[in-house]
XYZ file of C-alpha atoms in Angstrom:
724
model
C 63.095 98.868 15.185
C 61.210 96.029 16.834
C 59.361 95.421 13.577
C 62.629 95.268 11.607
C 64.175 92.839 14.082
C 61.120 90.578 14.033
C 61.012 90.624 10.218
C 64.715 89.807 10.061
C 64.222 86.939 12.538
C 61.359 85.493 10.482
C 63.451 85.822 7.305
C 66.351 83.946 8.933
C 63.975 81.179 10.058
C 62.616 80.870 6.539
C 66.000 80.482 4.868
C 67.589 78.242 7.531
C 67.837 74.594 6.440
C 65.251 72.467 8.263
C 66.648 69.432 10.110
C 66.065 66.535 7.745
C 63.625 63.883 8.913
C 65.568 60.668 9.507
C 64.861 57.878 7.031
C 64.981 54.188 7.796
C 67.753 52.223 6.103
C 68.207 48.510 5.551
C 71.547 48.723 7.345
C 69.767 49.982 10.463
C 66.959 47.438 10.228
C 69.183 44.393 9.754
C 71.935 45.762 11.973
C 69.579 45.534 14.963
C 69.214 49.289 15.531
C 65.533 48.871 16.412
C 65.744 45.662 18.394
C 63.421 45.686 21.423
C 64.413 44.564 24.929
C 62.931 41.317 26.247
C 63.016 39.128 29.334
C 64.908 36.185 27.822
C 64.009 32.625 28.779
C 61.528 33.772 31.438
C 60.495 30.767 33.541
C 58.117 30.664 36.493
C 59.244 28.469 39.382
C 56.899 25.803 40.723
C 58.132 25.442 44.302
C 58.467 29.114 45.214
C 56.730 32.328 44.230
C 59.661 33.308 42.031
C 60.801 33.366 38.425
C 64.097 33.212 36.542
C 65.497 35.084 33.558
C 68.584 34.371 31.454
C 70.458 37.671 31.425
C 73.416 38.735 29.305
C 76.209 40.858 30.780
C 77.565 42.726 27.770
C 80.667 43.906 29.659
C 81.846 40.381 30.523
C 79.966 38.670 27.656
C 78.665 36.140 30.161
C 75.193 34.729 30.882
C 73.539 34.501 34.264
C 70.411 32.706 35.414
C 68.944 35.271 37.824
C 66.186 34.582 40.347
C 63.471 37.181 41.063
C 60.593 37.497 43.508
C 57.136 37.705 41.913
C 55.675 39.989 44.568
C 58.475 42.586 44.697
C 60.263 41.951 41.367
C 63.526 42.211 43.326
C 66.436 40.036 42.271
C 66.825 37.414 44.985
C 69.890 35.598 43.739
C 72.084 34.737 40.790
C 71.832 30.969 40.492
C 74.755 30.648 38.094
C 76.983 32.981 36.079
C 78.832 31.459 33.131
C 81.921 33.607 33.784
C 82.640 31.542 36.908
C 82.984 28.261 35.008
C 85.504 27.541 32.273
C 83.169 24.853 30.877
C 80.690 27.635 30.076
C 83.125 30.004 28.389
C 80.805 30.163 25.380
C 77.842 31.089 27.554
C 74.552 29.480 28.552
C 72.241 28.703 25.627
C 69.293 27.377 27.636
C 68.429 25.819 30.984
C 65.802 23.649 32.682
C 65.141 22.817 36.330
C 64.887 19.505 38.130
C 61.508 18.806 39.730
C 62.752 19.889 43.172
C 64.331 22.999 41.576
C 67.655 22.315 43.291
C 69.491 21.483 40.071
C 69.751 22.924 36.575
C 70.406 21.270 33.242
C 72.484 23.758 31.265
C 73.126 23.675 27.504
C 76.214 25.241 25.954
C 78.003 24.986 22.581
C 74.683 24.180 20.899
C 74.622 23.013 17.276
C 71.341 23.333 15.372
C 70.092 20.299 13.465
C 66.726 21.365 12.076
C 64.202 24.050 13.093
C 63.718 22.913 16.709
C 66.333 20.211 17.238
C 69.910 20.678 18.392
C 72.748 18.874 20.134
C 74.776 20.500 22.893
C 77.155 19.941 25.778
C 74.894 19.535 28.795
C 75.906 20.047 32.416
C 74.121 19.465 35.721
C 74.524 22.421 38.057
C 73.844 21.822 41.731
C 72.441 25.118 43.033
C 73.337 24.376 46.679
C 76.904 23.071 46.246
C 77.601 25.287 43.196
C 79.155 22.323 41.368
C 78.996 21.640 37.638
C 79.212 18.150 36.122
C 78.889 17.012 32.545
C 76.103 14.583 31.662
C 77.845 12.861 28.740
C 81.108 13.139 26.836
C 79.538 13.796 23.459
C 76.894 16.321 22.482
C 73.474 14.998 23.373
C 69.796 15.807 22.791
C 66.812 16.629 24.985
C 67.997 15.652 28.490
C 65.365 15.765 31.253
C 65.401 14.980 34.975
C 63.297 12.184 36.420
C 60.544 13.223 38.833
C 62.636 12.079 41.819
C 65.609 14.150 40.539
C 67.958 11.158 40.727
C 68.347 10.503 37.022
C 68.560 12.228 33.647
C 67.325 10.649 30.422
C 68.789 11.820 27.117
C 69.237 10.818 23.484
C 72.549 10.234 21.750
C 72.926 9.071 18.155
C 69.298 7.866 17.909
C 69.379 5.877 21.181
C 68.007 6.592 24.649
C 70.192 6.633 27.777
C 69.603 7.085 31.509
C 72.287 8.859 33.562
C 72.429 8.302 37.323
C 73.227 11.625 39.004
C 74.785 10.101 42.141
C 77.025 7.487 40.489
C 77.611 9.617 37.377
C 77.122 6.538 35.226
C 74.891 6.130 32.177
C 73.002 3.025 31.061
C 71.817 2.490 27.513
C 68.073 1.939 27.138
C 67.970 1.205 23.379
C 70.667 -0.185 21.097
C 69.133 -0.300 17.616
C 69.339 3.418 16.834
C 70.848 4.135 13.430
C 70.958 7.256 11.241
C 68.299 7.245 8.518
C 66.862 4.006 9.878
C 65.806 3.823 13.558
C 65.250 6.701 16.016
C 64.391 6.158 19.687
C 62.897 8.918 21.822
C 63.567 11.733 19.328
C 61.238 12.674 16.471
C 62.019 12.312 12.789
C 62.192 15.372 10.497
C 58.499 15.555 9.644
C 57.257 15.143 13.232
C 59.640 17.856 14.400
C 58.546 20.288 11.689
C 54.806 19.617 11.589
C 53.921 18.364 15.077
C 56.425 20.842 16.596
C 58.181 18.644 19.132
C 61.553 16.913 19.363
C 61.578 14.980 22.661
C 59.546 11.853 21.949
C 59.899 10.389 25.446
C 58.428 11.261 28.851
C 59.172 10.382 32.498
C 56.282 9.293 34.698
C 55.416 10.993 38.004
C 57.360 8.526 40.162
C 60.482 8.398 38.010
C 60.413 4.638 37.506
C 59.191 4.507 33.915
C 59.947 6.210 30.583
C 57.506 6.091 27.692
C 59.039 6.665 24.264
C 58.182 6.583 20.576
C 60.338 4.536 18.206
C 60.558 5.653 14.574
C 61.410 3.101 11.903
C 62.170 5.248 8.869
C 63.939 2.526 6.894
C 61.466 2.674 4.003
C 60.990 6.453 4.004
C 62.420 7.973 0.783
C 65.613 9.979 1.192
C 66.236 13.567 0.199
C 69.727 14.877 -0.498
C 71.147 18.407 -0.446
C 74.531 19.512 -1.721
C 76.490 21.518 0.843
C 79.013 23.707 -0.954
C 80.989 24.989 2.043
C 84.521 26.267 1.577
C 86.332 23.047 0.652
C 87.461 21.940 -2.764
C 84.648 19.388 -3.045
C 81.074 19.878 -1.819
C 79.517 17.346 0.542
C 76.007 15.952 0.590
C 73.454 15.931 3.389
C 71.086 12.964 3.112
C 68.035 12.586 5.340
C 64.632 10.919 5.365
C 61.834 13.165 4.124
C 58.371 11.734 3.388
C 56.730 13.792 0.662
C 52.964 13.838 0.167
C 51.645 10.368 -0.580
C 54.957 8.634 0.173
C 55.824 6.230 3.004
C 56.058 7.643 6.515
C 58.117 6.277 9.366
C 56.456 3.370 11.180
C 55.935 4.487 14.767
C 55.546 2.323 17.860
C 55.109 3.063 21.551
C 57.312 1.551 24.267
C 57.532 1.799 28.067
C 60.882 1.261 29.778
C 60.929 0.120 33.408
C 63.937 1.890 34.934
C 64.264 -0.397 37.982
C 63.833 -3.678 36.120
C 65.727 -2.546 33.028
C 63.041 -4.018 30.766
C 61.056 -2.559 27.858
C 57.458 -3.292 26.902
C 56.022 -2.585 23.442
C 52.465 -1.242 23.682
C 49.801 -2.536 21.308
C 47.635 0.559 20.829
C 44.943 -1.168 18.787
C 43.974 -1.794 15.190
C 45.481 1.335 13.678
C 46.955 1.449 10.195
C 49.211 4.217 8.822
C 48.882 6.492 11.843
C 50.737 9.158 13.815
C 51.500 9.505 17.536
C 51.731 13.306 17.801
C 51.735 13.462 21.642
C 52.495 11.281 24.670
C 52.111 12.530 28.243
C 51.923 10.826 31.603
C 48.847 11.593 33.692
C 49.028 12.427 37.404
C 48.602 8.712 38.027
C 52.198 7.492 37.739
C 51.140 4.265 36.023
C 48.741 5.778 33.469
C 50.081 7.186 30.210
C 48.042 9.330 27.813
C 48.672 8.840 24.099
C 47.188 10.715 21.173
C 46.795 8.653 18.003
C 45.595 10.256 14.782
C 44.956 8.704 11.375
C 46.953 9.694 8.296
C 44.177 12.018 7.071
C 44.350 13.674 10.525
C 40.577 13.910 10.862
C 40.089 11.219 13.524
C 41.987 11.457 16.820
C 41.849 9.083 19.783
C 43.038 10.008 23.262
C 44.155 6.713 24.803
C 45.032 5.908 28.421
C 47.586 3.090 28.733
C 48.081 1.082 31.927
C 51.878 1.057 32.233
C 51.973 -2.233 34.166
C 49.694 -4.323 31.988
C 50.166 -2.367 28.748
C 46.389 -2.291 28.233
C 45.105 0.669 26.173
C 41.689 2.321 26.557
C 40.233 5.022 24.286
C 38.777 7.718 26.568
C 38.056 10.438 24.000
C 37.522 10.584 20.252
C 37.715 13.771 18.207
C 36.471 13.817 14.595
C 36.360 16.605 12.016
C 35.165 16.782 8.421
C 38.492 18.443 7.533
C 41.238 17.971 10.147
C 41.942 18.012 13.885
C 44.684 20.348 15.113
C 47.251 18.985 17.565
C 47.923 21.172 20.615
C 49.766 21.078 23.951
C 46.680 22.077 25.929
C 45.950 18.664 27.486
C 46.286 19.256 31.248
C 45.559 16.815 34.049
C 44.015 18.059 37.286
C 44.599 16.505 40.719
C 41.782 13.974 40.317
C 43.090 13.045 36.839
C 40.158 14.755 35.168
C 41.551 16.771 32.308
C 41.343 19.972 30.312
C 40.976 19.568 26.545
C 40.557 22.124 23.774
C 38.497 21.560 20.642
C 36.945 23.306 17.641
C 33.921 21.018 17.676
C 31.429 23.871 18.203
C 33.033 25.904 15.400
C 35.524 27.831 17.547
C 38.477 26.696 19.647
C 37.275 26.378 23.251
C 38.142 24.794 26.588
C 36.423 21.616 27.830
C 36.614 19.732 31.127
C 36.420 15.920 31.024
C 36.337 13.328 33.784
C 39.200 10.815 33.828
C 36.756 8.355 32.230
C 36.430 10.638 29.202
C 32.925 11.798 30.102
C 32.316 15.500 29.376
C 31.796 17.499 32.567
C 31.390 20.955 31.026
C 32.301 23.223 28.119
C 34.084 25.991 30.001
C 34.367 28.708 27.338
C 31.827 29.538 24.638
C 31.321 32.180 21.982
C 32.195 33.314 18.464
C 35.852 33.789 19.368
C 38.951 31.643 19.791
C 40.817 30.455 22.878
C 44.456 30.964 21.804
C 46.541 29.856 24.816
C 45.847 27.835 27.954
C 47.885 28.968 30.983
C 46.794 26.757 33.838
C 44.406 25.862 36.636
C 44.472 27.126 40.220
C 43.054 24.329 42.382
C 42.699 26.659 45.380
C 40.258 29.020 43.658
C 38.999 26.720 40.906
C 39.997 29.265 38.258
C 41.360 28.583 34.784
C 43.576 31.164 33.066
C 43.703 31.539 29.311
C 44.326 33.894 26.371
C 41.719 34.600 23.687
C 40.442 36.825 20.880
C 37.329 37.964 22.730
C 38.402 41.574 22.169
C 38.636 41.132 18.376
C 40.456 38.572 16.231
C 43.532 40.793 15.768
C 43.958 41.239 19.553
C 44.854 38.949 22.451
C 43.771 39.276 26.080
C 44.266 37.236 29.243
C 41.208 36.016 31.170
C 40.321 33.969 34.202
C 37.177 31.872 34.433
C 35.905 29.322 36.922
C 36.109 25.628 36.082
C 32.304 25.634 35.891
C 32.402 28.264 33.125
C 31.227 31.161 35.310
C 32.674 34.405 36.718
C 34.841 35.330 33.747
C 37.158 38.338 34.222
C 39.344 40.104 31.652
C 42.740 40.618 33.318
C 44.536 42.758 30.740
C 43.377 46.376 30.346
C 45.235 47.439 27.191
C 44.090 46.575 23.665
C 46.750 44.811 21.629
C 48.610 41.537 22.169
C 48.792 40.340 25.780
C 50.362 37.138 27.070
C 51.037 35.948 30.599
C 53.530 34.081 32.776
C 51.824 33.133 36.052
C 53.385 32.739 39.478
C 53.130 29.172 40.828
C 50.440 30.169 43.345
C 48.481 32.048 40.639
C 48.570 35.203 42.745
C 50.437 37.238 40.110
C 51.273 37.180 36.437
C 53.854 38.948 34.312
C 52.040 40.477 31.353
C 53.887 40.848 28.085
C 52.082 43.509 26.070
C 52.589 45.249 22.746
C 50.520 46.820 20.000
C 51.245 48.347 16.615
C 51.953 51.642 18.415
C 53.435 50.446 21.730
C 56.684 48.454 21.838
C 56.835 45.438 24.130
C 56.371 46.085 27.851
C 56.547 43.739 30.841
C 54.357 44.513 33.861
C 53.319 42.676 37.035
C 49.575 42.188 37.618
C 47.244 40.684 40.178
C 45.706 37.454 38.898
C 42.545 38.202 40.842
C 41.461 41.370 39.059
C 44.240 42.191 36.575
C 45.245 45.341 38.440
C 48.798 46.453 37.611
C 51.152 46.075 40.563
C 54.431 47.244 39.087
C 56.305 48.042 35.883
C 59.139 45.641 35.087
C 60.621 46.506 31.699
C 59.645 48.808 28.851
C 61.007 49.934 25.523
C 60.460 53.660 25.986
C 64.004 54.330 24.797
C 63.254 52.550 21.524
C 59.986 54.472 21.144
C 61.842 57.751 21.749
C 64.501 56.787 19.224
C 61.859 55.980 16.610
C 60.174 59.363 17.161
C 63.062 60.932 15.229
C 62.002 58.928 12.182
C 58.395 60.166 12.174
C 57.256 56.699 11.083
C 53.949 56.056 9.341
C 51.293 54.162 11.274
C 49.710 50.805 10.596
C 45.993 51.381 9.952
C 43.756 48.366 10.661
C 40.545 47.866 8.718
C 38.050 45.313 7.472
C 38.380 45.123 3.697
C 35.241 44.059 1.857
C 35.767 42.584 -1.583
C 33.269 42.865 -4.441
C 32.424 39.195 -3.842
C 31.371 40.084 -0.293
C 34.284 38.652 1.679
C 35.063 40.672 4.811
C 38.784 40.315 5.501
C 41.073 41.691 8.190
C 43.645 44.062 6.697
C 46.173 46.752 7.506
C 47.666 49.516 5.419
C 50.767 51.664 5.846
C 50.642 54.955 3.933
C 53.449 57.482 3.480
C 53.555 59.971 6.359
C 53.071 62.837 3.887
C 50.169 60.983 2.257
C 48.245 63.121 -0.240
C 44.794 61.704 -1.152
C 44.984 63.558 -4.461
C 48.056 61.605 -5.584
C 48.238 58.116 -7.082
C 50.458 55.658 -5.171
C 51.882 52.259 -6.048
C 50.845 49.472 -3.643
C 53.054 46.672 -2.340
C 51.043 43.828 -0.772
C 52.437 41.379 1.772
C 50.811 38.135 2.970
C 51.482 34.609 4.215
C 47.971 33.108 3.973
C 48.708 29.586 5.247
C 46.029 27.587 7.107
C 45.418 28.986 10.587
C 48.022 31.765 10.211
C 47.679 35.475 10.947
C 49.609 38.484 9.645
C 47.000 41.133 10.446
C 47.529 41.278 14.203
C 47.882 44.148 16.618
C 51.409 43.762 17.969
C 54.778 45.510 17.809
C 57.006 45.705 14.749
C 59.027 42.863 13.375
C 61.919 43.346 10.965
C 59.584 43.239 7.969
C 57.393 45.975 9.470
C 60.364 48.341 9.548
C 61.077 47.424 5.925
C 57.472 48.200 4.994
C 57.713 51.563 6.770
C 60.942 52.278 4.907
C 59.119 51.607 1.635
C 56.293 53.918 2.764
C 58.881 56.639 3.435
C 59.940 56.185 -0.183
C 56.438 56.669 -1.588
C 54.771 53.258 -1.509
C 51.581 52.143 0.188
C 52.071 48.751 1.846
C 49.029 46.576 2.535
C 48.373 43.185 4.098
C 45.173 41.134 3.893
C 44.358 37.894 5.732
C 42.154 35.957 3.337
C 40.060 32.872 3.869
C 42.019 29.978 5.322
C 43.809 32.116 7.880
C 43.115 31.694 11.574
C 41.338 33.024 14.652
C 37.973 33.671 12.993
C 36.470 30.226 13.504
C 36.851 26.768 11.993
C 34.627 27.408 8.964
C 36.673 30.429 7.839
C 39.929 28.516 8.375
C 38.959 25.174 6.888
C 37.243 26.422 3.713
C 40.545 25.810 1.897
C 40.514 22.073 2.718
C 41.606 19.956 -0.271
C 42.136 23.094 -2.399
C 45.150 24.997 -1.031
C 45.799 28.044 -3.184
C 42.280 28.440 -4.569
C 40.257 30.641 -2.193
C 43.329 32.306 -0.657
C 44.521 33.398 -4.117
C 41.035 34.555 -5.104
C 40.929 36.717 -1.972
C 44.330 38.327 -2.607
C 43.414 39.085 -6.226
C 40.006 40.457 -5.194
C 41.584 42.494 -2.389
C 44.072 43.977 -4.873
C 41.205 44.867 -7.220
C 39.355 46.549 -4.350
C 42.446 48.484 -3.275
C 43.099 49.401 -6.901
C 39.789 51.265 -6.972
C 40.770 53.578 -4.133
C 41.118 57.108 -5.518
C 44.706 57.416 -4.277
C 45.972 54.096 -5.735
C 47.587 53.554 -9.129
C 45.915 50.269 -10.078
C 48.537 49.639 -12.757
C 51.257 49.429 -10.095
C 50.314 46.761 -7.548
C 52.874 44.189 -6.412
C 52.831 41.269 -3.968
C 55.400 39.535 -1.775
C 55.501 36.406 0.372
C 57.843 33.855 1.961
C 57.310 30.071 2.125
C 53.499 29.594 1.902
C 53.433 33.318 1.133
C 55.827 32.668 -1.771
C 53.500 29.951 -3.065
C 50.743 32.564 -2.880
C 52.613 35.480 -4.479
C 53.653 33.158 -7.336
C 50.048 32.093 -7.891
C 48.840 35.697 -7.684
C 51.051 37.049 -10.470
C 50.072 34.094 -12.656
C 46.343 33.789 -11.972
C 46.020 37.524 -11.368
C 48.220 38.636 -14.262
C 45.838 41.498 -15.064
C 46.051 42.811 -11.484
C 49.638 42.398 -10.263
C 52.531 44.130 -11.984
C 55.223 42.331 -10.017
C 55.734 39.606 -7.416
C 58.518 38.405 -5.143
C 58.466 34.781 -3.977
C 60.972 33.643 -1.336
C 61.401 29.901 -0.647
C 58.027 29.055 -2.220
C 56.285 25.723 -2.569
C 55.632 25.509 -6.309
C 53.856 22.144 -6.285
C 52.413 20.520 -3.160
C 53.618 17.151 -4.444
C 57.121 18.283 -3.395
C 56.208 19.040 0.229
C 56.060 16.828 3.319
C 53.340 14.303 4.093
C 52.082 15.499 7.492
C 51.480 19.150 6.577
C 50.294 18.648 3.015
C 47.968 15.702 3.588
C 46.390 17.415 6.632
C 44.960 19.993 4.238
C 44.963 18.124 0.908
C 44.759 14.361 1.568
C 47.225 12.466 -0.662
C 48.045 13.209 -4.332
C 46.703 9.763 -5.170
C 43.307 10.753 -3.702
C 43.203 14.422 -4.742
C 45.315 14.903 -7.870
C 43.351 17.895 -9.142
C 43.578 19.661 -5.778
C 47.353 19.416 -6.011
C 47.755 20.350 -9.646
C 45.067 22.959 -10.314
C 46.506 25.414 -7.806
C 50.243 24.769 -8.078
C 52.008 27.763 -9.687
C 54.353 25.477 -11.602
C 51.367 24.541 -13.779
C 50.418 28.162 -14.603
C 53.743 29.627 -15.804
C 52.377 30.336 -19.297
C 50.221 33.097 -17.749
C 53.175 35.185 -16.548
C 53.028 38.813 -17.775
C 54.534 40.897 -14.986
C 57.944 40.962 -13.294
C 58.747 37.960 -11.114
C 61.622 37.517 -8.640
C 62.206 33.978 -7.342
C 64.535 33.412 -4.342
C 65.639 30.271 -2.482
C 68.334 28.919 -0.165
C 70.146 25.894 -1.544
C 70.216 24.147 1.880
C 66.516 24.560 2.638
C 65.624 21.294 4.408
C 61.980 22.369 4.696
C 60.811 23.723 1.321
C 63.458 22.181 -0.887
C 65.223 24.193 -3.566
C 63.795 21.555 -5.902
C 60.613 23.679 -5.855
C 62.439 26.653 -7.358
C 64.528 24.594 -9.779
C 61.433 22.940 -11.221
C 59.694 26.325 -11.401
C 62.699 27.785 -13.219
C 62.672 24.972 -15.753
C 58.933 25.408 -16.335
C 59.407 29.176 -16.864
C 62.321 28.590 -19.230
C 60.358 26.108 -21.323
C 57.459 28.573 -21.433
C 59.993 31.160 -22.701
C 59.202 33.543 -19.829
C 61.675 36.111 -18.561
C 62.116 36.396 -14.795
C 64.703 37.160 -12.133
C 66.031 34.743 -9.557
C 68.627 34.307 -6.820
C 69.991 31.258 -5.013
C 71.677 31.647 -1.617
C 74.327 28.910 -1.174
C 74.048 26.724 1.941
C 71.243 28.850 3.405
C 68.200 27.194 4.952
C 64.540 28.204 4.888
C 65.280 31.389 6.850
C 68.049 32.609 4.471
C 70.187 34.420 7.055
C 73.705 34.651 8.459
C 76.329 37.404 8.188
C 75.254 39.993 5.605
C 72.763 37.641 3.943
C 69.546 39.346 5.046
C 70.931 42.801 4.225
C 71.919 41.651 0.722
C 68.580 39.861 0.223
C 66.433 42.819 1.293
C 68.575 45.194 -0.758
C 67.912 42.990 -3.788
C 64.169 42.933 -3.116
C 64.043 46.696 -2.478
C 65.850 47.408 -5.742
C 63.473 45.062 -7.575
C 60.448 46.900 -6.141
C 61.858 50.284 -7.122
C 62.671 49.121 -10.624
C 59.498 47.161 -11.364
C 56.800 48.924 -9.346
């Protein structure tokens, strides 16, 4: 009887339908179903051992700036909640503190201009009196408090203003600002995009002077974009955009004396056709540091300017046979000696210089890269930084003495670690993730890295994803037949069978100094790749030569020949992968966006015997069409290096197309203009080549908004299924 019952039970189990394994869908991915939790706008205070976070209350749809204690992680106070102020009915977009941390500058109703720039309604919030007052009637840009907290400088319609907090009156510093002609204190398009800053002015330490850069873009050629909108007639957006080899804005440096109301133009020296990518006051209130770099970007001077006399002095010169990268790592210590980072020994490292510019010591050394500088603790003499010492795909946080001794690794887990330090450098909040662990926030001791407390994790997301039985990202070093050893990852189907033959879909970006093979948590594309793996594809990514974090030589080998070695490496990597026993070498595709689109286009043309299909989103198709600062950094000008531009531009290789090619662009892309795709289309048409393409009206370089990403990724998924 027992035997019969057991047999019957086993029979029932066998015929019962097994719960289906959940499959990822594009609707889930782009609907935010797998979005991780973060500590938004986390800022460490300077006056107290505390930090702030911008929190969203979903019930009231309001934002609050909440204050927390570093040692206990307890919430100490809510500094401001938008629901208590009608002026903030649309929430708080961002906030910054005054130097004494008794006031906040709050942005609301923000309107994006370009990638980093925006205008907004800005309010001053007095934390003690709980009062809110508007800085200016119109929407303004980049307001900042003076060091004495009494004033706020800001930009409005290309001019600089100073607002007196007590009198609530503004005075105009410059008057010649004009759209597409003169900009004061705010960067032009190309500086914003390629030098990654918008606020081109800075208060000194005593609050009596403002240094600012003036841009004269009168002679810079204009670019125009049609904006189709919803009206009967489209409009046109016209802005200055210097393409490679064309005229840049003429920049000049000025110092405004707030008390006297006078402005002094600074003569930096005998420079011709140059950039000012950074200005920053030193700890000496009357000494300004200025970085000046030549148009080729291979010769940089760090200049100290005496604000009273206007006299400049070069204290440091940095040269490179290729180019010098601009960073925000310049930090002045109490004695006005300074921290500087450089690749001059072949890897990016930290250096300590006297205020005269004399080298005191090279603090970090080794065949690895310093990737972030966090600060200096003058009590202990320790510097805190992030680096790749634990492998180029990982990031860890370290402390080291100013003399280069007593180095300690502070982060125990292998993956991507970053830190926000308390003002006394006693603690740091570690943000950690890896390819298998979603983002976590933990409190650690800055002395030894020991974990003090958990703050926030994404265990719920990890548990949710367990139902999907997702494939894993396998990291490897891929060696090509030509001997290149390249970082790579591969995602195989969860039910991978080594006796089967799989199609391979390759993804890459490949731009100078970039990295796609890194050990961190999933982005939206990663979920898409895992969805494709669930549907029977192998997805692979390879960082070829020219990418970052493996030393200057590996990164700068592509100098003057963008698209040569990177394309060779992707083609060779595909050939290597194609020889794996479980890969169908006749079905290999490649995808990329922006620089990655330039690459995927080149790959299907130059590697037409290797790649069956390619998708290129917002690609550069000829470097002659792209901006001066980025392109000339790596290529010099077209007048100097015509073959470098033309030999590796996909627009000149369209006759080689054999496989399936999907070309995608947003019509309002202010960065990589749709001109690139239109000229590519015309070249393909005249070569009588068949291809697929899609234009997204009024979408910028990111191609998003509403259902746009869902529609775009559905299109690309269908193309992969059909062609691969």
